[in-house]
PDB file of C-alpha atoms in Angstrom:
ATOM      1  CA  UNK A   1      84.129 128.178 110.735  1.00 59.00           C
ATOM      2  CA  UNK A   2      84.031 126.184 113.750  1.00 81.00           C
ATOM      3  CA  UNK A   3      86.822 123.731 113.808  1.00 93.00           C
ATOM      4  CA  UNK A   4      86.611 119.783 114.270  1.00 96.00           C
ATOM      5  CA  UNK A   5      84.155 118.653 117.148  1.00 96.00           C
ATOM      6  CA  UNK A   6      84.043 115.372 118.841  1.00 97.00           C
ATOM      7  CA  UNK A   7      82.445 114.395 121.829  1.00 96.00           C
ATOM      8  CA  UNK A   8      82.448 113.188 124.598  1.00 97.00           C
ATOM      9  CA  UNK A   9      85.342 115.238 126.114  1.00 96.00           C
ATOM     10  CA  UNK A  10      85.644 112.553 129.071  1.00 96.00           C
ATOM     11  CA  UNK A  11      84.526 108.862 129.529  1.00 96.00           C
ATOM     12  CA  UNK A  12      85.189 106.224 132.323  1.00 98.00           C
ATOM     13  CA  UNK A  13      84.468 102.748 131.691  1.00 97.00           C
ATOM     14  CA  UNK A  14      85.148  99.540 132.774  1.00 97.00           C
ATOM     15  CA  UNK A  15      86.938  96.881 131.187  1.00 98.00           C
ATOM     16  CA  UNK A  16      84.700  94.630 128.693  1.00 97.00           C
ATOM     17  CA  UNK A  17      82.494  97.224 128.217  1.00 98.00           C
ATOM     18  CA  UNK A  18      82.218  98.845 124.584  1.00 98.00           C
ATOM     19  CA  UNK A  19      82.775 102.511 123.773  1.00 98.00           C
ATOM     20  CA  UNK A  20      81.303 105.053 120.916  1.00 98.00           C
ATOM     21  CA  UNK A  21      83.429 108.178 120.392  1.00 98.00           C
ATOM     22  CA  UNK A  22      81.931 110.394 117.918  1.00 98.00           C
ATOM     23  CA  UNK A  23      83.864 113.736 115.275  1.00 98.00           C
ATOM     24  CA  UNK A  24      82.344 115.989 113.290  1.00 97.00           C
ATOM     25  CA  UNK A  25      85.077 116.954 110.892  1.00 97.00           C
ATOM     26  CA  UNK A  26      85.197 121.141 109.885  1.00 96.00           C
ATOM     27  CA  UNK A  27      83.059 121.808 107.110  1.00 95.00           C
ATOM     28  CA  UNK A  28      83.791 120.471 103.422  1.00 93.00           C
ATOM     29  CA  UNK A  29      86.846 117.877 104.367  1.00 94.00           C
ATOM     30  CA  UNK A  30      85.691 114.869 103.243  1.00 94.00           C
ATOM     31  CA  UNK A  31      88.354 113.015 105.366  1.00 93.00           C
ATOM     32  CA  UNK A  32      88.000 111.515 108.981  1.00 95.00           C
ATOM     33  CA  UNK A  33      91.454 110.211 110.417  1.00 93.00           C
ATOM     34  CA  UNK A  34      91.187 108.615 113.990  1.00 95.00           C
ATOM     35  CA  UNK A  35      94.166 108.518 116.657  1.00 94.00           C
ATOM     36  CA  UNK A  36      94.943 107.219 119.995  1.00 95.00           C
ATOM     37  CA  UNK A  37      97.616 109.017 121.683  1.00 94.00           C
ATOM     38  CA  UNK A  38      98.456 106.896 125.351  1.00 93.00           C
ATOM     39  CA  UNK A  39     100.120 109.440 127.997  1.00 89.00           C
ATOM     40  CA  UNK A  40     104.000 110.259 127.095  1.00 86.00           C
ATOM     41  CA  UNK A  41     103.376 108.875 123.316  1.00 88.00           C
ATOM     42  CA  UNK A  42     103.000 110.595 119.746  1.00 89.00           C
ATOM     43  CA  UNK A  43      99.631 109.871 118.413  1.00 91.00           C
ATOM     44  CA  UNK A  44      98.878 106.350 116.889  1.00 90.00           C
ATOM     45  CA  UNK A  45      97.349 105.651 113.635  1.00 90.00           C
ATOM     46  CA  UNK A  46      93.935 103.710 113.978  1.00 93.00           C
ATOM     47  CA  UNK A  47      91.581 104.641 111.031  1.00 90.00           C
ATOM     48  CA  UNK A  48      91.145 107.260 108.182  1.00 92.00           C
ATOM     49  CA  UNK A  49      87.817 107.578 106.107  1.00 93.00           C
ATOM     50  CA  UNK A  50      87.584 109.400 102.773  1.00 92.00           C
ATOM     51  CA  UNK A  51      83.788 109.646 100.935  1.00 92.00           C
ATOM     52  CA  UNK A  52      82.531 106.967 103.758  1.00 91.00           C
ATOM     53  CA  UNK A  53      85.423 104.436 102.740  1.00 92.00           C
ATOM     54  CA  UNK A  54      88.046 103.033 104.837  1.00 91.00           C
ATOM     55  CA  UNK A  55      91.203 103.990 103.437  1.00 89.00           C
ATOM     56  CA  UNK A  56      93.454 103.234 105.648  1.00 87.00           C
ATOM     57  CA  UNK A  57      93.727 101.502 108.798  1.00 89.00           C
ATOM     58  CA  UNK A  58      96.868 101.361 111.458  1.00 88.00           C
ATOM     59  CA  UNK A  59      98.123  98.133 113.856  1.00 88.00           C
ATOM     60  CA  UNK A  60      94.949  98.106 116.016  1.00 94.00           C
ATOM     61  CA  UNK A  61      92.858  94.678 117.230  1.00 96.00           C
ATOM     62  CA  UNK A  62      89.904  94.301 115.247  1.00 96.00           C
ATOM     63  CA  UNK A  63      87.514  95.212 118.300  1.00 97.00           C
ATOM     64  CA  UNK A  64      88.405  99.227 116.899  1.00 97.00           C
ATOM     65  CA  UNK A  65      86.280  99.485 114.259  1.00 97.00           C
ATOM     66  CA  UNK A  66      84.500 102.966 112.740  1.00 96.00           C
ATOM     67  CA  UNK A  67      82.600 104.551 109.880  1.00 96.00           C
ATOM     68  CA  UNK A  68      82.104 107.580 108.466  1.00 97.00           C
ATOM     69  CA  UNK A  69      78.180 108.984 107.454  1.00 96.00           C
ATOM     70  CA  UNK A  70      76.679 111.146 104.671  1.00 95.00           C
ATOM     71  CA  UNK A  71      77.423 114.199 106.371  1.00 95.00           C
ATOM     72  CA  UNK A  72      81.030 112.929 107.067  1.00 96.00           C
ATOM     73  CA  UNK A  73      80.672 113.149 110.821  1.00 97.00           C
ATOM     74  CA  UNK A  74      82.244 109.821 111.782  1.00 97.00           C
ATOM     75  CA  UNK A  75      81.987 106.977 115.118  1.00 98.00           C
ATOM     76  CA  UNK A  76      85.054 105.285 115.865  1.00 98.00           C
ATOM     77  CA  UNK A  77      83.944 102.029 118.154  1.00 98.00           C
ATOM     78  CA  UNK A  78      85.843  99.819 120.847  1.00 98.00           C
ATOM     79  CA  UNK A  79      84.613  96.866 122.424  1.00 97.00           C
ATOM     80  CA  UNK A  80      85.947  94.770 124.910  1.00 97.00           C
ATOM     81  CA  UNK A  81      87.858  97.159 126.357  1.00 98.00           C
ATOM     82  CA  UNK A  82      90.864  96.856 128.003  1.00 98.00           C
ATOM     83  CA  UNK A  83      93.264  99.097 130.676  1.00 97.00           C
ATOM     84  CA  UNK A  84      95.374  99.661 127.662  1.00 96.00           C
ATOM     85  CA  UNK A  85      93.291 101.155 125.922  1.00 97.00           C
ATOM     86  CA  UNK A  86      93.119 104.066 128.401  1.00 97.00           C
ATOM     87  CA  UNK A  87      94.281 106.948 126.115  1.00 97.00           C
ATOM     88  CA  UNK A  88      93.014 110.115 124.253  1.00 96.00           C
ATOM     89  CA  UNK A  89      91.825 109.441 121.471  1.00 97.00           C
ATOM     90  CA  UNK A  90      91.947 111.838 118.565  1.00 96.00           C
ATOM     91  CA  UNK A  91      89.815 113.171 115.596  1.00 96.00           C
ATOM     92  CA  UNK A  92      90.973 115.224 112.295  1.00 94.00           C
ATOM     93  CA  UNK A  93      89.977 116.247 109.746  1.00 95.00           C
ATOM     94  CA  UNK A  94      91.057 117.049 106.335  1.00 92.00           C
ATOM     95  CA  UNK A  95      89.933 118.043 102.613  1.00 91.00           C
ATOM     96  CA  UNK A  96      91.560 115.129 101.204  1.00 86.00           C
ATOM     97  CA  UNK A  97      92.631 111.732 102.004  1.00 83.00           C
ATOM     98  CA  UNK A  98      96.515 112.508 101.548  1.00 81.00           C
ATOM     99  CA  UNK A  99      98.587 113.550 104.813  1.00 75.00           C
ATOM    100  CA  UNK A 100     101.526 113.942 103.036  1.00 73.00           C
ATOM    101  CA  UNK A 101      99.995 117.487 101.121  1.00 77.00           C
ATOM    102  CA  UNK A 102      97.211 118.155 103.006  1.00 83.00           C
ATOM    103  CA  UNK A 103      96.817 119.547 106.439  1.00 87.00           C
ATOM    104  CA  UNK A 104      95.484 117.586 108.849  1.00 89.00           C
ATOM    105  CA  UNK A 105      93.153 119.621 111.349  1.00 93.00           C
ATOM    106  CA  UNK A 106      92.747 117.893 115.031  1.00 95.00           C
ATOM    107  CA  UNK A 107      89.797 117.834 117.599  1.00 95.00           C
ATOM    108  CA  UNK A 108      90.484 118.279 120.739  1.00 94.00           C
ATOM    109  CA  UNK A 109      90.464 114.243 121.879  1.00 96.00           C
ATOM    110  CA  UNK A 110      88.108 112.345 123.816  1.00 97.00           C
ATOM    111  CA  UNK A 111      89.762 111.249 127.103  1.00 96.00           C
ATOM    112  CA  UNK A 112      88.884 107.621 127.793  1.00 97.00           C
ATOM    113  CA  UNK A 113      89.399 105.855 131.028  1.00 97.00           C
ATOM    114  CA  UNK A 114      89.010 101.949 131.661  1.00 98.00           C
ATOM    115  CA  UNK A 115      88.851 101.113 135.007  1.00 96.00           C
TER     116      UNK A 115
ATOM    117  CA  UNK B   1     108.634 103.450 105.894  1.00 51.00           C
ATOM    118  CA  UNK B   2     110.536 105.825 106.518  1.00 55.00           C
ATOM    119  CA  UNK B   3     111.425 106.262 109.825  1.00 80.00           C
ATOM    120  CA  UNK B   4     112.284 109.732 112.068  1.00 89.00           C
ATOM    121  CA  UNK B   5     114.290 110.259 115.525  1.00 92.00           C
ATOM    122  CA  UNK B   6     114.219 113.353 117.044  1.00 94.00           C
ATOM    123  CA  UNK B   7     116.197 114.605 120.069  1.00 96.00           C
ATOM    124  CA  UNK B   8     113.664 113.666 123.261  1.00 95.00           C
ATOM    125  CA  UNK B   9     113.592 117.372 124.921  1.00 97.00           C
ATOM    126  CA  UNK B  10     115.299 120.743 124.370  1.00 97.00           C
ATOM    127  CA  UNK B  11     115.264 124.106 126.805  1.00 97.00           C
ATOM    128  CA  UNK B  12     115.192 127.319 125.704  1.00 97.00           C
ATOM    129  CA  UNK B  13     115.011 131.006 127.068  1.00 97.00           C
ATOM    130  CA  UNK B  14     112.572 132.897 126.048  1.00 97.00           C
ATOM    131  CA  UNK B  15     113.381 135.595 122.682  1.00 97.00           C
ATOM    132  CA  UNK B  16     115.941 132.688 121.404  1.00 97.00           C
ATOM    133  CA  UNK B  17     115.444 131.061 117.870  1.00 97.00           C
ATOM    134  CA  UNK B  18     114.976 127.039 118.396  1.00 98.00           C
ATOM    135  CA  UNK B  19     116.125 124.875 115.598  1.00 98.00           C
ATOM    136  CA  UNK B  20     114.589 121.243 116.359  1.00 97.00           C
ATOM    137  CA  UNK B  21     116.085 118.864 114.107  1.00 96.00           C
ATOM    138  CA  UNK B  22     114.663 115.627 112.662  1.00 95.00           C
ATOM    139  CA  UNK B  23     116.775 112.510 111.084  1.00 94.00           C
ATOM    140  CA  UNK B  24     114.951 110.571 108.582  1.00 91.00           C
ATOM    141  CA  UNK B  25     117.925 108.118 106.618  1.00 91.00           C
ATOM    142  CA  UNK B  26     115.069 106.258 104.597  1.00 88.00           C
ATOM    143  CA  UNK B  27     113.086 109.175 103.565  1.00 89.00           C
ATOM    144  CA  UNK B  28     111.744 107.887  99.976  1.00 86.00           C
ATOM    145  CA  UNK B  29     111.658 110.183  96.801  1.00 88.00           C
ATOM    146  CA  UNK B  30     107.995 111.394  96.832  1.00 84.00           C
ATOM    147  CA  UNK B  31     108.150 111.701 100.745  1.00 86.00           C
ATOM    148  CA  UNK B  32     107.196 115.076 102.381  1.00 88.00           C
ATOM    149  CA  UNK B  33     108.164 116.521 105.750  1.00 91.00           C
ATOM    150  CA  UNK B  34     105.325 117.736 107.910  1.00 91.00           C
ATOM    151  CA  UNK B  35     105.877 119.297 111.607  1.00 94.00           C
ATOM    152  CA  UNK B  36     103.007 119.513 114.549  1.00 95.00           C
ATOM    153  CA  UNK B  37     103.137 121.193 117.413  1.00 97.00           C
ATOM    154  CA  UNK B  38     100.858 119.552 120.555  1.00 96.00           C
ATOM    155  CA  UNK B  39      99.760 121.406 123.776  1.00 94.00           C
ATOM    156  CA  UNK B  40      98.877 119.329 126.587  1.00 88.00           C
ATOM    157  CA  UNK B  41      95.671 117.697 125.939  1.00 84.00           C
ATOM    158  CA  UNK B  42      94.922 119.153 123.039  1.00 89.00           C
ATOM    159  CA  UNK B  43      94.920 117.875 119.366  1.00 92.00           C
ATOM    160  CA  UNK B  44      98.457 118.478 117.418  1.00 94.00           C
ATOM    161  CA  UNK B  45      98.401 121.941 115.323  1.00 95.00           C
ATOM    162  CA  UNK B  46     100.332 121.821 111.576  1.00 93.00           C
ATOM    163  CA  UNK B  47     103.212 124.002 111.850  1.00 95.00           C
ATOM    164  CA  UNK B  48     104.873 123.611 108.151  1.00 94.00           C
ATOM    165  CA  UNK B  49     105.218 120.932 105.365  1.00 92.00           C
ATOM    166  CA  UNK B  50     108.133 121.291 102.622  1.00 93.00           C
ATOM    167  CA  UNK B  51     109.750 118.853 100.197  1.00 92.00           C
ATOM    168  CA  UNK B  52     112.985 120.187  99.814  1.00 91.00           C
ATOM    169  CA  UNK B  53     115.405 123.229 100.293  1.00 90.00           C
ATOM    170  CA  UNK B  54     113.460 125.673 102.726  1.00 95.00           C
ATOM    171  CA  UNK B  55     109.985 126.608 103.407  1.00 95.00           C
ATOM    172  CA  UNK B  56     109.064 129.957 105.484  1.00 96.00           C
ATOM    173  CA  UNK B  57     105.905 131.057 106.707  1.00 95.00           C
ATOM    174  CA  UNK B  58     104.665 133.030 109.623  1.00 94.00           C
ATOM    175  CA  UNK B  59     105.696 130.581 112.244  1.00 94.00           C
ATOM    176  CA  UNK B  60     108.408 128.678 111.396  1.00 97.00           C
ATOM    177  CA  UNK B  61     111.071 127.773 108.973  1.00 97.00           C
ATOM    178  CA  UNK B  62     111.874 124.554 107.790  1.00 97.00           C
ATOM    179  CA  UNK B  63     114.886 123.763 106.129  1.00 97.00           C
ATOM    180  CA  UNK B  64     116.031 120.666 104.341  1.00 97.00           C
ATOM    181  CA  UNK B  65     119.536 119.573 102.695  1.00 96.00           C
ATOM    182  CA  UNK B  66     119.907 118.545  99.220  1.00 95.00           C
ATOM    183  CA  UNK B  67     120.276 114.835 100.464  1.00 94.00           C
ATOM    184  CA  UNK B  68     116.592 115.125 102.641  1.00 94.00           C
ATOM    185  CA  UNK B  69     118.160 112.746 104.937  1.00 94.00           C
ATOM    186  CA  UNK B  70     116.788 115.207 107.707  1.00 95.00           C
ATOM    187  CA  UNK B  71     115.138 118.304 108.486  1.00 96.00           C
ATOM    188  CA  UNK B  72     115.119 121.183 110.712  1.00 97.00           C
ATOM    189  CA  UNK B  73     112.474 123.008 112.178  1.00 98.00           C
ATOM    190  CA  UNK B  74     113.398 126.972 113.072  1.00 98.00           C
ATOM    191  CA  UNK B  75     111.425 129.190 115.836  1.00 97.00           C
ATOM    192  CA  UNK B  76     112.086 132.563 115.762  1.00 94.00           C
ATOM    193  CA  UNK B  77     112.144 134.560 119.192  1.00 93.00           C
ATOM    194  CA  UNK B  78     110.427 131.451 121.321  1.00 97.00           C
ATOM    195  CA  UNK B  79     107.735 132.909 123.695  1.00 96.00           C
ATOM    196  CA  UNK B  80     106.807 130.731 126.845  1.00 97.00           C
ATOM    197  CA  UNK B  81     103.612 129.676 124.965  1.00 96.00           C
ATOM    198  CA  UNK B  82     106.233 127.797 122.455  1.00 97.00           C
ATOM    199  CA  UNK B  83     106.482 125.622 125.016  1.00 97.00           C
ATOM    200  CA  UNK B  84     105.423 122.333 123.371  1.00 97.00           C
ATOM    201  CA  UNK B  85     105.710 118.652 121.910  1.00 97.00           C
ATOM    202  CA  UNK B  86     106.798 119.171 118.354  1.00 98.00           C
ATOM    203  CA  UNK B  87     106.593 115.973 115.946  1.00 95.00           C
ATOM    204  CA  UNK B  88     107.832 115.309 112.572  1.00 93.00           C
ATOM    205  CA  UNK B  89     106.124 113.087 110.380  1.00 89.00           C
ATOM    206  CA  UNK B  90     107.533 111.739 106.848  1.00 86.00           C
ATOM    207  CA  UNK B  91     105.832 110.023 104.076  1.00 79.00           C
ATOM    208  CA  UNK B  92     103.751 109.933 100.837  1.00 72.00           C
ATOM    209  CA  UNK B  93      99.979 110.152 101.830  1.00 64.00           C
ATOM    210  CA  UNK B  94      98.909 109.743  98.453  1.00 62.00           C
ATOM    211  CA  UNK B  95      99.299 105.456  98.780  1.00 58.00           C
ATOM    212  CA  UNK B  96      99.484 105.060 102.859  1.00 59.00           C
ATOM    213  CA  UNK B  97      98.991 106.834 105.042  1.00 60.00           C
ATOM    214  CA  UNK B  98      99.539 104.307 107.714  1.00 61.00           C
ATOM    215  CA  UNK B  99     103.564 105.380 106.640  1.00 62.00           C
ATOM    216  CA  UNK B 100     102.873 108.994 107.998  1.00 69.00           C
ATOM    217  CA  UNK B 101     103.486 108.195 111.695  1.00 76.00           C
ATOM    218  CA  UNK B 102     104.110 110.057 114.718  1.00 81.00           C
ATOM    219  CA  UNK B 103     107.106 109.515 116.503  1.00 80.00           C
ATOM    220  CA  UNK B 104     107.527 110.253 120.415  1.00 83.00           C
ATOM    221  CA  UNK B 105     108.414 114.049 119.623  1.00 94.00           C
ATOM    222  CA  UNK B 106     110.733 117.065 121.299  1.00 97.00           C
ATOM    223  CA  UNK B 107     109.397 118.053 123.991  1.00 97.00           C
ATOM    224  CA  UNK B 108     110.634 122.327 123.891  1.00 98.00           C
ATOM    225  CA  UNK B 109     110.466 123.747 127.507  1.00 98.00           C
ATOM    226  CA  UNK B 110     110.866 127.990 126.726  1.00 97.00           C
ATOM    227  CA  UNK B 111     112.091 129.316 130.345  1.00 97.00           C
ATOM    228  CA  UNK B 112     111.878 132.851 131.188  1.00 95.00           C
TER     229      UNK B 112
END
């Protein structure tokens, strides 16, 4: 089974500009969890999706915002960007919506740059 | 919210075991204990999860004392591809998991 997928693997943009990161979760996990991990820090919290729902959302600005589709692939958007929100930003995955039992299964990040 | 502190970096030689411990005073009653392991710039890998007492599998140990006021992770024989951020995350999932939260992590440097 191929694992979680997200795309692109690098971006550059420049500040104000808005920003579409996209995750295809493995097959059958039902839950989409999004993280931004800034160089030298744990990952951050942002988002998690369960059956196209927001379930949970972390201390971000409201220009992060995402969704999840049918097929449970999922877009996490940023606009008006800003030099702090230079960072990698991270998918996973998982069957169900609860970290605490459930393992959590990570992309390999999207690397975005605002210049 | 319970909260974790880990020690900032640890070195090791290679064939060593590595016990990476992980204080968590305000762990709540249906908390669990979960350990990742990150490689640089790539997504954090689950290691182990337990509850309480100790939890084995083909990585790692974990073990955790009857108060679960912290929690140790054990590496058998580190290889220089140990070499690593490890994070440990506590909390109950099933109401928020905004509560399951990464901390800064150990960063384990295996030497040869």
């Amino acid at each position: 089974d191929a694992g979680v997928t997200q795309s692109p693997t690098h971006l550059i943009k420049t500040r104000g500009q808005q920003v579409t990161l996209r995750c295809s979760p493995i097959s059958g996990h039902k839950s989409v969890s999004w993280y931004q991990q800034v160089l030298g820090q744990g990952p951050q919290f942002i988002f998690q999706y369960y059956e196209k729902e927001e379930r949970g959302r972390g201390n971000f600005p409201d220009r992060f915002s995402a969704r999840q589709f049918p097929n449970y692939s999922s877009e996490l958007n940023v606009n008006a960007l800003l030099l702090g929100d230079s960072a990698l930003y991270l998918c996973a995955s998982s069957l169900t919506w609860d970290f605490s039992t459930d393992t959590q299964y990570f992309g390999p990040g999207t690397r975005l740059t605002v210049l | 919210l319970a909260k974790t502190t880990q020690p900032i970096s640890m070195d090791s030689y290679e064939g060593q075991e590595v016990n990476i411990t992980c204080s968590h005073n305000n762990i709540a009653t249906n908390d669990y204990i979960t350990w990742y392991q990150q490689f640089p710039s790539q997504g954090p890998r689950f290691i182990i999860q337990g509850y309480k007492t100790k939890v084995t599998n083909e990585v790692a140990s974990l073990f955790i004392p009857a108060d679960r006021k912290s929690s140790t992770l054990s590496l058998p024989r580190v290889s220089l591809s140990d070499t690593a951020v490890y994070y440990c995350l506590v909390g109950d999932g099933r109401y928020n998991n905004n509560d399951m939260r990464f901390g800064a992590g150990t960063r384990l440097t295996v030497k040869p």
